[in-house]
Tab-separated table of C-alpha atoms in Angstrom:
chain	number	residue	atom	x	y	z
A	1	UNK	CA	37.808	-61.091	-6.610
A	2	UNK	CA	36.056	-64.597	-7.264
A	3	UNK	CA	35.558	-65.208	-3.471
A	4	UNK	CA	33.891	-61.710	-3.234
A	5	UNK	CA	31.641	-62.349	-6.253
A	6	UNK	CA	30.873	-65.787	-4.853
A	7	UNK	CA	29.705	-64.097	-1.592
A	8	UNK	CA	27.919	-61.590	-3.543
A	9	UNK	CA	26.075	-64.625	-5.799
A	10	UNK	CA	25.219	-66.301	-2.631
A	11	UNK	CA	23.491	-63.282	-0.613
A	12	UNK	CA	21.536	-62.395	-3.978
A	13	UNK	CA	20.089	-66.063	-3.689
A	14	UNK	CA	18.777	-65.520	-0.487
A	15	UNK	CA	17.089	-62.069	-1.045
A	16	UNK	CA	17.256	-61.389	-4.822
A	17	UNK	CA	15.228	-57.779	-4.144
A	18	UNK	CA	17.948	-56.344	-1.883
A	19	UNK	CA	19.325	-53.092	-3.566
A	20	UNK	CA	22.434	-53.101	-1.839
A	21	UNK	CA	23.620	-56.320	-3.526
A	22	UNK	CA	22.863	-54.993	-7.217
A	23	UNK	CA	25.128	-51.904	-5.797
A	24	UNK	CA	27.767	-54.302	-5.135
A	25	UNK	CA	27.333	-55.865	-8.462
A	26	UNK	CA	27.120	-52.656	-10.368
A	27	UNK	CA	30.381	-52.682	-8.484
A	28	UNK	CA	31.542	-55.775	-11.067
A	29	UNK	CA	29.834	-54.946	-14.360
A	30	UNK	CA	32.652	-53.668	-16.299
A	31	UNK	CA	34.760	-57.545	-15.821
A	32	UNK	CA	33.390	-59.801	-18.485
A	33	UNK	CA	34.494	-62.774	-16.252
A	34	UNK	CA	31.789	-61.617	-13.924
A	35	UNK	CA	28.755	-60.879	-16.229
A	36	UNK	CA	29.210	-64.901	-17.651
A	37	UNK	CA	28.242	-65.934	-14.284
A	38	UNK	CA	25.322	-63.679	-14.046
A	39	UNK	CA	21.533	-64.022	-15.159
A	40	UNK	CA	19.280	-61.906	-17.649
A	41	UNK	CA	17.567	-60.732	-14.756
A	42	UNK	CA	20.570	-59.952	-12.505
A	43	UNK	CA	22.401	-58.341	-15.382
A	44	UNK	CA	19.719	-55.742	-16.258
A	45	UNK	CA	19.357	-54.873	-12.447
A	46	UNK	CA	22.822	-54.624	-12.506
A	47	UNK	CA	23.314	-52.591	-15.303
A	48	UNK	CA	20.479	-50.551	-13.982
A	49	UNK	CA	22.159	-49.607	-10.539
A	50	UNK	CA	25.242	-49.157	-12.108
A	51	UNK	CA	23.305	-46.415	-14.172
A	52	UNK	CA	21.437	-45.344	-11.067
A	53	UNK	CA	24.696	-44.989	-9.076
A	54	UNK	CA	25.992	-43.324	-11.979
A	55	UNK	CA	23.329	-40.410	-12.355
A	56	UNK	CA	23.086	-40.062	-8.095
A	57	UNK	CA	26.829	-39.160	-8.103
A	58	UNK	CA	26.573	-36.511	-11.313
A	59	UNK	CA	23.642	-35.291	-8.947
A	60	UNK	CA	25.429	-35.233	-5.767
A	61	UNK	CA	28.691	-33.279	-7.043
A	62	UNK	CA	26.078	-31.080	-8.748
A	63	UNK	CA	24.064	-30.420	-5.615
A	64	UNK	CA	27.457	-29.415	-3.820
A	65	UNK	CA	28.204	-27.474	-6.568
A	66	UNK	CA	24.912	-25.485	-6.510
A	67	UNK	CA	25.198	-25.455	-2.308
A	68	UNK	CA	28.333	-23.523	-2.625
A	69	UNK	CA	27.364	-20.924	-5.156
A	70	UNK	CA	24.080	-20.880	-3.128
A	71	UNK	CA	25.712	-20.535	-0.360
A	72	UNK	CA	27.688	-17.517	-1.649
A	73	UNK	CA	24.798	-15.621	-3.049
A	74	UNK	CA	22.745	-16.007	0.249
A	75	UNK	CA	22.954	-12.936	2.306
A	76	UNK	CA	23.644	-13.096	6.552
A	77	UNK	CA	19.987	-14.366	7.345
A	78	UNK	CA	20.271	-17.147	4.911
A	79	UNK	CA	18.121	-15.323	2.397
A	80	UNK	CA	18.128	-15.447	-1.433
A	81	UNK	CA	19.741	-13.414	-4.066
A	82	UNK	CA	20.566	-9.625	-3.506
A	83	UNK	CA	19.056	-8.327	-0.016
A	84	UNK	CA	15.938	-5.817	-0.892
A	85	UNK	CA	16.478	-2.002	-0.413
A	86	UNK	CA	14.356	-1.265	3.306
A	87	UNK	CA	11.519	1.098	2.443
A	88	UNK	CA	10.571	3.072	5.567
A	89	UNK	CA	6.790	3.625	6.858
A	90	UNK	CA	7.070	7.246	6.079
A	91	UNK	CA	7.846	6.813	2.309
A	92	UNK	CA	4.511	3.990	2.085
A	93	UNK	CA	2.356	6.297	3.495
A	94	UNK	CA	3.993	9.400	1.077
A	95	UNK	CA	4.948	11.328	4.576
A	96	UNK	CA	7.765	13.469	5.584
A	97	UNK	CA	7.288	12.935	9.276
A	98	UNK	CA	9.040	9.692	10.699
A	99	UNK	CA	6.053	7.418	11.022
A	100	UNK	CA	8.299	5.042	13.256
A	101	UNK	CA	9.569	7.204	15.419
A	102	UNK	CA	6.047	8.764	15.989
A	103	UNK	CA	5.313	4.610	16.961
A	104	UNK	CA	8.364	4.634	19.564
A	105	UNK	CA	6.930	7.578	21.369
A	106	UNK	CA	3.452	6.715	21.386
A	107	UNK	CA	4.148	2.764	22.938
A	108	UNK	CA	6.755	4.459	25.127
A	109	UNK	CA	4.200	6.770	26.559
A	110	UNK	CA	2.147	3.916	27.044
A	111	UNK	CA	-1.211	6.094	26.433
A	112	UNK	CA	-3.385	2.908	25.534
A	113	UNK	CA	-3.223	-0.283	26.252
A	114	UNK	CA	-3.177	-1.289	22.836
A	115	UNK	CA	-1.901	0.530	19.425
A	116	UNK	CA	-3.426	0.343	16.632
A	117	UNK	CA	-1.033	-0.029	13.212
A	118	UNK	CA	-2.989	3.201	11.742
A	119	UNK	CA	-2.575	5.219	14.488
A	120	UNK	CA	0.918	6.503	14.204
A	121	UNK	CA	0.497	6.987	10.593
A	122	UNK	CA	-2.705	9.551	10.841
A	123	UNK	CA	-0.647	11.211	14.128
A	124	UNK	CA	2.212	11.971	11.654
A	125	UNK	CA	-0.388	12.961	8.830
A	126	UNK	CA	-1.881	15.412	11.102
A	127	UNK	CA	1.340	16.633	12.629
A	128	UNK	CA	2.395	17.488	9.098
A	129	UNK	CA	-0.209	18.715	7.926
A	130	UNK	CA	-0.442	22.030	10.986
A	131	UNK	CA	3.445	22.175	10.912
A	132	UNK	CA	3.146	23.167	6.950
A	133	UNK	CA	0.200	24.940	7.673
A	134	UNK	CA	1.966	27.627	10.652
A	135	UNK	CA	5.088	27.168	8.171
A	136	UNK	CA	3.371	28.559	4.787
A	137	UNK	CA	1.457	31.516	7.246
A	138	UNK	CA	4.695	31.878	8.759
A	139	UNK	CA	6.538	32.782	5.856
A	140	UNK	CA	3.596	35.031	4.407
A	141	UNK	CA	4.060	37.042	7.769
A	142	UNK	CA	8.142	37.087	6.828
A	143	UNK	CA	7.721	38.365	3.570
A	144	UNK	CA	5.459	41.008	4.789
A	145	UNK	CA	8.256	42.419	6.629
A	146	UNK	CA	10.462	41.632	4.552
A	147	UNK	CA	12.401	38.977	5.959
A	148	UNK	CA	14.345	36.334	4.523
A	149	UNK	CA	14.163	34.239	7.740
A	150	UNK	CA	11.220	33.105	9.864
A	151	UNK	CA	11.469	34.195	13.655
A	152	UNK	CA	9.154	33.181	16.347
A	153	UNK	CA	7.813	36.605	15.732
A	154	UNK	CA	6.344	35.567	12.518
A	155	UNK	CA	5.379	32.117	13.790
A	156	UNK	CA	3.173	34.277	16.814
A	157	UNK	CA	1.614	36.652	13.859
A	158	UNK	CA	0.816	34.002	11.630
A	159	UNK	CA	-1.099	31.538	14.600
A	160	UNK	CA	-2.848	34.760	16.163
A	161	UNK	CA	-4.133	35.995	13.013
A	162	UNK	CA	-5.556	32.744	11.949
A	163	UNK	CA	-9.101	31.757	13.789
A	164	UNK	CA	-8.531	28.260	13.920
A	165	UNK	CA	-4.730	27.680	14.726
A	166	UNK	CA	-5.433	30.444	17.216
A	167	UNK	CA	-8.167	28.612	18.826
A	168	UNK	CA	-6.362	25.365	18.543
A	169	UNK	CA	-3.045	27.200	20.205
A	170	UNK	CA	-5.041	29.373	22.893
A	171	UNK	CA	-3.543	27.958	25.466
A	172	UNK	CA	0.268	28.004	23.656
A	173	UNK	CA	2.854	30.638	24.668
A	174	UNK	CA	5.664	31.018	21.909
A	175	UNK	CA	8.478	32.070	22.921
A	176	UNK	CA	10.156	35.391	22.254
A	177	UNK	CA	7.177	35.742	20.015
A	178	UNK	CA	6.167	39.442	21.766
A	179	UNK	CA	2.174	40.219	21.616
A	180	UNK	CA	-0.205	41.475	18.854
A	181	UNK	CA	-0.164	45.024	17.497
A	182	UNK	CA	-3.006	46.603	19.403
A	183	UNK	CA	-3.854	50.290	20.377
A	184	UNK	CA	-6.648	50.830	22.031
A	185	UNK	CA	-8.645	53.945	20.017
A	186	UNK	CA	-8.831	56.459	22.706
A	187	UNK	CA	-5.296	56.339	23.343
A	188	UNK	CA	-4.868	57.379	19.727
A	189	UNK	CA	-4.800	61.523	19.105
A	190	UNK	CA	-8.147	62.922	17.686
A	191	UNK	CA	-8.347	64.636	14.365
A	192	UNK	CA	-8.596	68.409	14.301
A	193	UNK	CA	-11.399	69.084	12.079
A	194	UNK	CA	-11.084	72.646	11.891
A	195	UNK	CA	-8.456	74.804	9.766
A	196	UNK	CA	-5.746	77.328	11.064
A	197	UNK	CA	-7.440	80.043	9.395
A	198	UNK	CA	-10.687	80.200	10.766
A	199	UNK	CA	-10.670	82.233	13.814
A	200	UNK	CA	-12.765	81.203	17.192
A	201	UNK	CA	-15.145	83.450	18.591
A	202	UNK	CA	-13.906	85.763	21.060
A	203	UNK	CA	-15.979	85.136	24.546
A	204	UNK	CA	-17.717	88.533	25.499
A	205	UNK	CA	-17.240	89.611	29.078
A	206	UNK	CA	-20.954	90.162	30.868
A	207	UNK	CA	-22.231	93.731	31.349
A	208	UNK	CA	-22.291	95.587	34.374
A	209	UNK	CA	-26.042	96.429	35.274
């Protein structure tokens, strides 16, 4: 022990700033044998990296303490606490149509060169917005027959009868939908103004001369 605190003595001598030697005195502070053969100045440094080394391992089994639990509580991409419910694009914009899948088709068509991030979202807004419009005149045309389900005969009705879907679905043909109810007016039977009762007059035969 002496021969090891001699060395020690003799290397704090030569460099009396170098922190590793007050760590290997802090290594000797608690033999009173030791401390008699130290300085004012080399006892408080060595009291103070005793302290130092101390606190740094309190800190050290702390930190790898708090690694593990953090460690633990980090979910698979290394991220913090609980991992966030995903919110869709459809439910930010307050949609029912699937705003992403409406951005799959539209780069997989490849109709631009570039996409813009709004465009997808007013191409679902608009999509929805004609699919509940032939859906509400749809049913209207269901309940007028009175229908509990909506056939592509209703669907037909309710775009031919409407100027604007009809204009914007010229061009459309639906399906099983048939044709619209139309009779042309001559083929239709002519009303008989007169009454049975009154009696036509009987054509007179011409006279001999």
């Amino acid at each position: 022990m002496n021969e090891g605190f001699d060395r020690i003595k003799v290397a704090l001598k030569s460099s009396g700033q170098d922190r590793n030697i007050y760590s290997l005195i802090a290594v000797y502070i608690q033999r009173p044998s030791c401390l008699a053969q130290l300085s004012e100045f080399q006892k408080e440094k060595a009291y103070f990296f005793f302290s130092f080394s101390l606190q740094m391992s309190s800190l050290v089994g702390n930190s790898d303490q708090a690694t593990m639990e953090e460690a633990t509580s980090k979910g698979v991409a290394g991220r913090r606490g609980e991992r966030k419910k995903a919110v869709s694009k459809s439910i930010k914009a307050g949609l029912q149509f699937p705003v992403g899948r409406v951005t799959r088709y539209l780069k997989k068509g490849r109709y631009s060169r570039r996409l813009g991030a709004g465009a997808p979202i007013y191409l679902a807004a608009v999509l929805e917005y004609l699919a509940a419009e032939v859906l509400e005149l749809a049913g209207n045309a269901a309940r007028d027959n009175k229908k509990n389900r909506i056939s592509p005969r209703h669907v037909l009705l309710a775009v031919r009868n409407d100027d604007e879907l009809g204009k914007l679905l010229q061009g459309v043909t639906i399906p099983s939908g048939g044709v619209l109810p139309n009779i042309n007016p001559v083929l239709l039977a002519k009303k008989n103004t007169s009454t049975p009762d009154e009696k036509l007059p009987t054509p007179t035969s011409p006279t001999k001369t």
